[in-house]
Amino acid sequence: MGTPEIAATCLRTLIENGQNVVGAVTREDKPKGRGKVLTAPPVKELAMEHGIPVYQPKTLRDGTFDETLKEINPDLILVVAYGRILPPSVLDYPKYGCINVHVSLLPKFRGAAPMQRAVMSGDKETGITIMYMDEGLDTGDIICQEAFPIGPEDDFETVHDRSAELGAKMLLDTVLAIGRGETLPRTKQDDTKATFAPKIEKEECHIDFTRPASVLDCTIRGITPIPMAYCYLNGAMLKIVKAVPVKGNGTPGTVLSCDGIGQGSFTVSCGEDALKVTVVIPEGKGRMTAGDFIRGRKIKEGDILN
C-alpha cells in the first residue's frame, strides 16, 4: 500500500491528462491533530474540487456498495493506497479489471508498509509495480515494474515522494495503453520469493542502542518523518530525526562526545560503532539541531540514552 497522498497524486495526474474519472471511492473522514478535527482524505478534497462524485463506504464486503458500483458503472477500477481487500463483486465488475499501484518491486514487500520496510532493511533500490488485483494481499499478476535507487541519505519521505511521482506516471501510461486497445502484459508473481511489509508498530520505533549503528541508521531513516524513531534521556522522550553511522566504541547508549558549534552533533555508542546525531525533537519541543540541543544544556558527554 502507498499513502493517501500518493493516491491523490495519481488522481491529480489522471485529471490533468484528461481521463474521465467517474467517481472516487475513499476512506471515511477521520479526526486529526490535537483538536481532533474531522478531516477529509486528500482524494476526497481533490475529487470535490473537480466535481467528481465521492463515495466513502465503511466496507465493500457486505454487498451494500454493489448497487452504487452499478450506478457508477466504471470500465476500469484503479486502486491506490485504499487499504482494503476488494471482494469478488468489485474485482469482477469492470470490463478492464481492477489495477493497483503498489510501492515496491513485488513480490518483495507485500503489505502495508513497503516503502518504510525497504529503507529499514537497507535495500539499495525499491520501485513501483502496476498490477492486476485479485483476492489476495498484493498477489495479482504484474503488468509492469520500474525500480529506483535508495541512497544513503534517503528516508521514508524522499522515497515516498519519488514513489508518488513515478507511480502516477506509470499508472497514467497503463490507462492510456488500455485506451489505445493494447493488450497489457500479465506476469504471475513467484510466491516463493515473496516478503512482507507489515504495519510499523510503536515498539519498533524505540531505538535499541545494543544494535549496530548501521542497522539503527536504516531504522531511523525508514520511519522519518513519521512515525519517528525515539529514545529516552533522563526520562524524557527524544526523537532522532537525522543521524549517521560513525566509528566509535563504548557502552551502548552512552553519549561519547558533544559538539555544540554551529549545527552541532552528539555521538552515541551502539552495539557496533556509533551514531552521530545531528537533528532531534525533544519531548514537548519542535525540531532542532543537535547544536541547539547541546547549547541548551540538555545533553552532555556521559549521558545515557535508553
Short mmCIF file of C-alpha atoms in Angstrom, two decimals:
data_model
loop_
_atom_site.label_atom_id
_atom_site.label_comp_id
_atom_site.label_asym_id
_atom_site.label_seq_id
_atom_site.Cartn_x
_atom_site.Cartn_y
_atom_site.Cartn_z
CA MET A 1 0.00 0.00 0.00
CA GLY A 2 1.06 3.59 -0.51
CA THR A 3 -0.32 6.61 1.34
CA PRO A 4 -3.36 8.87 0.83
CA GLU A 5 -1.02 11.49 -0.63
CA ILE A 6 0.20 9.07 -3.31
CA ALA A 7 -3.42 8.28 -4.15
CA ALA A 8 -4.13 12.00 -4.53
CA THR A 9 -1.07 12.44 -6.76
CA CYS A 10 -2.30 9.64 -9.02
CA LEU A 11 -5.79 11.14 -9.18
CA ARG A 12 -4.42 14.59 -10.00
CA THR A 13 -2.28 13.16 -12.81
CA LEU A 14 -5.30 11.40 -14.34
CA ILE A 15 -7.43 14.55 -14.14
CA GLU A 16 -4.71 16.78 -15.61
CA ASN A 17 -4.30 14.39 -18.52
CA GLY A 18 -7.97 14.39 -19.45
CA GLN A 19 -9.04 10.99 -18.15
CA ASN A 20 -12.74 10.50 -17.46
CA VAL A 21 -12.85 9.80 -13.73
CA VAL A 22 -16.45 8.84 -12.97
CA GLY A 23 -16.08 8.52 -9.21
CA ALA A 24 -13.66 8.44 -6.30
CA VAL A 25 -14.01 5.84 -3.56
CA THR A 26 -12.02 6.65 -0.44
CA ARG A 27 -11.88 6.01 3.29
CA GLU A 28 -14.05 7.81 5.82
CA ASP A 29 -13.16 11.25 7.21
CA LYS A 30 -11.03 10.94 10.34
CA PRO A 31 -10.28 13.18 13.33
CA LYS A 32 -6.77 14.62 13.13
CA GLY A 33 -4.48 16.83 15.16
CA ARG A 34 -4.67 17.84 18.78
CA GLY A 35 -8.14 19.26 18.26
CA LYS A 36 -9.34 16.00 16.67
CA VAL A 37 -10.87 17.94 13.78
CA LEU A 38 -12.74 15.71 11.33
CA THR A 39 -10.60 15.77 8.20
CA ALA A 40 -11.34 14.51 4.69
CA PRO A 41 -8.84 12.26 2.88
CA PRO A 42 -6.77 14.08 0.21
CA VAL A 43 -8.53 12.12 -2.56
CA LYS A 44 -11.92 13.39 -1.40
CA GLU A 45 -10.76 17.00 -1.30
CA LEU A 46 -9.24 16.80 -4.78
CA ALA A 47 -12.23 15.00 -6.28
CA MET A 48 -14.65 17.56 -4.88
CA GLU A 49 -12.56 20.39 -6.32
CA HIS A 50 -13.08 18.85 -9.77
CA GLY A 51 -16.74 17.91 -9.39
CA ILE A 52 -16.05 14.17 -9.20
CA PRO A 53 -18.58 12.20 -7.12
CA VAL A 54 -17.09 10.86 -3.88
CA TYR A 55 -18.10 7.64 -2.11
CA GLN A 56 -16.95 6.62 1.37
CA PRO A 57 -18.41 3.20 2.17
CA LYS A 58 -17.47 1.74 5.54
CA THR A 59 -16.99 -1.64 3.87
CA LEU A 60 -17.13 -3.21 0.42
CA ARG A 61 -17.55 -6.76 1.64
CA ASP A 62 -21.18 -6.80 2.79
CA GLY A 63 -22.65 -6.11 -0.67
CA THR A 64 -24.13 -2.72 0.22
CA PHE A 65 -21.82 -0.95 -2.23
CA ASP A 66 -22.72 -3.21 -5.17
CA GLU A 67 -25.72 -1.17 -6.28
CA THR A 68 -23.69 2.05 -6.13
CA LEU A 69 -21.00 0.39 -8.22
CA LYS A 70 -23.57 -0.45 -10.89
CA GLU A 71 -24.71 3.17 -10.94
CA ILE A 72 -21.13 4.44 -11.34
CA ASN A 73 -20.52 1.71 -13.95
CA PRO A 74 -16.73 2.07 -14.37
CA ASP A 75 -14.90 0.36 -17.24
CA LEU A 76 -11.76 0.25 -15.11
CA ILE A 77 -11.09 0.49 -11.37
CA LEU A 78 -7.78 1.95 -10.20
CA VAL A 79 -6.72 1.28 -6.63
CA VAL A 80 -4.06 3.31 -4.83
CA ALA A 81 -3.49 3.15 -1.05
CA TYR A 82 -7.07 2.14 -0.32
CA GLY A 83 -6.05 -0.27 2.41
CA ARG A 84 -8.86 -2.78 1.97
CA ILE A 85 -9.02 -6.07 0.06
CA LEU A 86 -11.67 -5.90 -2.66
CA PRO A 87 -14.38 -8.58 -2.73
CA PRO A 88 -15.14 -10.58 -5.93
CA SER A 89 -18.24 -8.43 -6.60
CA VAL A 90 -15.93 -5.44 -7.10
CA LEU A 91 -12.95 -7.23 -8.63
CA ASP A 92 -15.08 -8.88 -11.31
CA TYR A 93 -17.22 -5.88 -12.20
CA PRO A 94 -15.22 -3.59 -14.54
CA LYS A 95 -14.63 -4.53 -18.16
CA TYR A 96 -10.87 -3.93 -17.90
CA GLY A 97 -10.43 -5.19 -14.36
CA CYS A 98 -9.00 -3.64 -11.21
CA ILE A 99 -5.46 -2.26 -11.37
CA ASN A 100 -3.33 -1.39 -8.36
CA VAL A 101 -0.28 0.80 -7.81
CA HIS A 102 1.98 -0.93 -5.29
CA VAL A 103 5.03 0.87 -3.95
CA SER A 104 7.58 -1.96 -4.05
CA LEU A 105 9.06 -4.39 -6.54
CA LEU A 106 6.67 -7.27 -5.98
CA PRO A 107 6.72 -9.97 -4.80
CA LYS A 108 9.04 -8.21 -2.35
CA PHE A 109 7.35 -6.26 0.44
CA ARG A 110 3.71 -7.18 0.08
CA GLY A 111 1.62 -5.43 2.69
CA ALA A 112 1.06 -2.15 4.49
CA ALA A 113 4.50 -0.50 4.79
CA PRO A 114 6.64 -1.37 1.75
CA MET A 115 8.44 1.98 1.46
CA GLN A 116 9.39 2.07 5.12
CA ARG A 117 10.48 -1.57 5.16
CA ALA A 118 12.67 -1.13 2.08
CA VAL A 119 14.65 1.62 3.78
CA MET A 120 14.67 -0.15 7.16
CA SER A 121 16.04 -3.29 5.52
CA GLY A 122 18.95 -1.42 3.99
CA ASP A 123 17.83 -2.15 0.43
CA LYS A 124 19.69 -0.31 -2.32
CA GLU A 125 16.61 0.03 -4.50
CA THR A 126 12.85 -0.12 -4.50
CA GLY A 127 10.25 0.83 -7.09
CA ILE A 128 6.70 0.70 -8.39
CA THR A 129 4.63 -2.27 -9.50
CA ILE A 130 1.46 -1.83 -11.57
CA MET A 131 -0.58 -4.99 -11.15
CA TYR A 132 -3.93 -6.60 -11.68
CA MET A 133 -5.75 -7.16 -8.41
CA ASP A 134 -7.04 -10.46 -7.12
CA GLU A 135 -8.44 -11.57 -3.77
CA GLY A 136 -5.02 -11.95 -2.15
CA LEU A 137 -2.80 -9.37 -0.46
CA ASP A 138 -0.74 -7.87 -3.29
CA THR A 139 -0.63 -11.23 -5.09
CA GLY A 140 -2.04 -10.28 -8.51
CA ASP A 141 -0.36 -10.55 -11.90
CA ILE A 142 2.24 -7.88 -12.68
CA ILE A 143 1.69 -5.51 -15.60
CA CYS A 144 4.92 -3.52 -15.31
CA GLN A 145 7.61 -2.51 -12.84
CA GLU A 146 10.22 0.22 -12.58
CA ALA A 147 12.99 0.50 -10.00
CA PHE A 148 14.77 3.49 -8.49
CA PRO A 149 17.77 3.62 -6.11
CA ILE A 150 17.69 4.20 -2.36
CA GLY A 151 20.69 6.32 -1.41
CA PRO A 152 22.41 6.51 1.99
CA GLU A 153 20.63 9.78 2.81
CA ASP A 154 17.17 8.74 1.63
CA ASP A 155 14.43 8.37 4.20
CA PHE A 156 10.75 7.46 4.13
CA GLU A 157 9.84 10.97 2.96
CA THR A 158 12.14 11.06 -0.05
CA VAL A 159 11.24 7.50 -1.09
CA HIS A 160 7.55 8.34 -0.66
CA ASP A 161 7.78 11.45 -2.86
CA ARG A 162 9.71 9.62 -5.57
CA SER A 163 7.18 6.77 -5.43
CA ALA A 164 4.28 9.19 -5.82
CA GLU A 165 5.76 10.79 -8.93
CA LEU A 166 6.77 7.53 -10.59
CA GLY A 167 3.59 5.67 -9.59
CA ALA A 168 1.35 8.36 -11.05
CA LYS A 169 3.29 8.36 -14.33
CA MET A 170 3.22 4.57 -14.65
CA LEU A 171 -0.48 4.42 -13.83
CA LEU A 172 -1.28 7.04 -16.46
CA ASP A 173 0.80 5.17 -19.05
CA THR A 174 -1.14 1.99 -18.22
CA VAL A 175 -4.51 3.71 -18.54
CA LEU A 176 -3.51 5.28 -21.85
CA ALA A 177 -2.38 1.88 -23.16
CA ILE A 178 -5.76 0.39 -22.28
CA GLY A 179 -7.44 3.32 -24.03
CA ARG A 180 -5.46 2.55 -27.18
CA GLY A 181 -6.73 -1.01 -27.11
CA GLU A 182 -3.39 -2.55 -26.24
CA THR A 183 -3.22 -5.93 -24.51
CA LEU A 184 -1.36 -5.47 -21.25
CA PRO A 185 1.27 -7.99 -20.10
CA ARG A 186 0.40 -10.35 -17.24
CA THR A 187 3.30 -11.89 -15.33
CA LYS A 188 2.50 -14.15 -12.42
CA GLN A 189 4.35 -13.44 -9.20
CA ASP A 190 6.75 -16.01 -7.80
CA ASP A 191 5.22 -16.61 -4.38
CA THR A 192 8.36 -18.40 -3.20
CA LYS A 193 10.20 -15.06 -3.36
CA ALA A 194 7.52 -13.09 -1.50
CA THR A 195 8.44 -11.00 1.52
CA PHE A 196 6.09 -8.98 3.67
CA ALA A 197 5.93 -5.43 4.93
CA PRO A 198 3.67 -5.30 7.97
CA LYS A 199 2.48 -2.08 9.57
CA ILE A 200 5.11 -0.27 11.66
CA GLU A 201 4.47 -0.91 15.34
CA LYS A 202 5.33 1.62 18.03
CA GLU A 203 7.79 -0.69 19.77
CA GLU A 204 9.85 -0.88 16.56
CA CYS A 205 10.41 2.86 16.77
CA HIS A 206 12.09 2.66 20.19
CA ILE A 207 15.84 2.75 19.48
CA ASP A 208 17.77 -0.20 20.88
CA PHE A 209 21.36 1.03 21.10
CA THR A 210 22.67 -2.51 21.55
CA ARG A 211 22.10 -2.99 17.83
CA PRO A 212 24.74 -1.99 15.22
CA ALA A 213 24.81 1.66 14.19
CA SER A 214 24.35 0.69 10.52
CA VAL A 215 21.08 -1.07 11.38
CA LEU A 216 19.83 1.84 13.51
CA ASP A 217 20.67 4.26 10.70
CA CYS A 218 18.35 2.36 8.36
CA THR A 219 15.65 2.14 11.01
CA ILE A 220 15.74 5.88 11.73
CA ARG A 221 15.63 6.82 8.04
CA GLY A 222 12.84 4.31 7.34
CA ILE A 223 10.46 5.93 9.84
CA THR A 224 11.36 9.60 9.29
CA PRO A 225 9.34 11.84 9.27
CA ILE A 226 6.63 9.50 10.58
CA PRO A 227 6.18 7.76 12.93
CA MET A 228 9.76 8.71 14.06
CA ALA A 229 12.43 6.83 16.00
CA TYR A 230 12.77 7.72 19.67
CA CYS A 231 14.70 7.03 22.85
CA TYR A 232 14.72 8.45 26.37
CA LEU A 233 17.12 10.90 28.00
CA ASN A 234 16.69 11.42 31.75
CA GLY A 235 13.16 10.02 31.48
CA ALA A 236 12.04 12.36 28.68
CA MET A 237 11.36 11.20 25.12
CA LEU A 238 13.86 12.29 22.49
CA LYS A 239 13.08 11.73 18.82
CA ILE A 240 16.04 11.24 16.50
CA VAL A 241 15.46 12.90 13.12
CA LYS A 242 18.90 12.62 11.50
CA ALA A 243 21.91 10.51 12.36
CA VAL A 244 24.76 8.80 10.51
CA PRO A 245 26.92 5.80 11.46
CA VAL A 246 30.46 6.63 12.55
CA LYS A 247 33.32 4.82 14.24
CA GLY A 248 33.02 4.72 18.00
CA ASN A 249 33.22 2.41 20.97
CA GLY A 250 31.60 2.35 24.39
CA THR A 251 28.69 1.08 26.42
CA PRO A 252 25.60 1.12 24.15
CA GLY A 253 23.53 4.28 24.64
CA THR A 254 26.39 6.32 26.11
CA VAL A 255 26.99 9.82 24.74
CA LEU A 256 30.64 9.68 23.70
CA SER A 257 31.05 13.31 22.65
CA CYS A 258 29.15 16.56 22.10
CA ASP A 259 29.94 19.31 19.60
CA GLY A 260 27.81 22.40 20.21
CA ILE A 261 29.38 24.55 17.50
CA GLY A 262 27.03 25.64 14.69
CA GLN A 263 24.62 22.89 13.63
CA GLY A 264 26.43 20.63 16.07
CA SER A 265 26.20 16.91 16.77
CA PHE A 266 26.50 14.37 19.53
CA THR A 267 27.78 10.81 19.19
CA VAL A 268 26.11 7.82 20.85
CA SER A 269 27.74 4.42 21.21
CA CYS A 270 25.90 1.42 19.75
CA GLY A 271 26.36 -2.33 19.87
CA GLU A 272 28.72 -1.88 16.94
CA ASP A 273 30.20 1.55 16.11
CA ALA A 274 28.23 4.69 16.95
CA LEU A 275 25.62 7.16 15.70
CA LYS A 276 26.41 10.82 15.08
CA VAL A 277 23.12 12.62 15.74
CA THR A 278 22.53 16.00 14.06
CA VAL A 279 18.78 16.75 14.34
CA VAL A 280 16.38 15.91 17.18
CA ILE A 281 12.90 16.62 18.52
CA PRO A 282 12.91 16.84 22.35
CA GLU A 283 9.73 15.99 24.23
CA GLY A 284 7.32 18.94 24.12
CA LYS A 285 9.54 20.89 21.70
CA GLY A 286 9.93 21.36 17.96
CA ARG A 287 12.60 20.09 15.63
CA MET A 288 16.07 21.48 16.41
CA THR A 289 19.71 20.95 15.56
CA ALA A 290 21.90 18.95 17.89
CA GLY A 291 23.93 22.14 18.41
CA ASP A 292 20.91 23.97 19.82
CA PHE A 293 20.08 20.97 21.99
CA ILE A 294 23.63 20.87 23.38
CA ARG A 295 23.84 24.66 23.91
CA GLY A 296 20.58 24.46 25.85
CA ARG A 297 22.44 22.16 28.28
CA LYS A 298 20.01 19.33 27.55
CA ILE A 299 22.66 16.71 26.83
CA LYS A 300 26.33 16.19 27.71
CA GLU A 301 29.10 13.67 27.36
CA GLY A 302 28.49 10.63 29.54
CA ASP A 303 24.69 10.86 29.45
CA ILE A 304 22.83 7.63 28.75
CA LEU A 305 20.14 7.26 26.08
CA ASN A 306 17.81 4.31 26.52
#
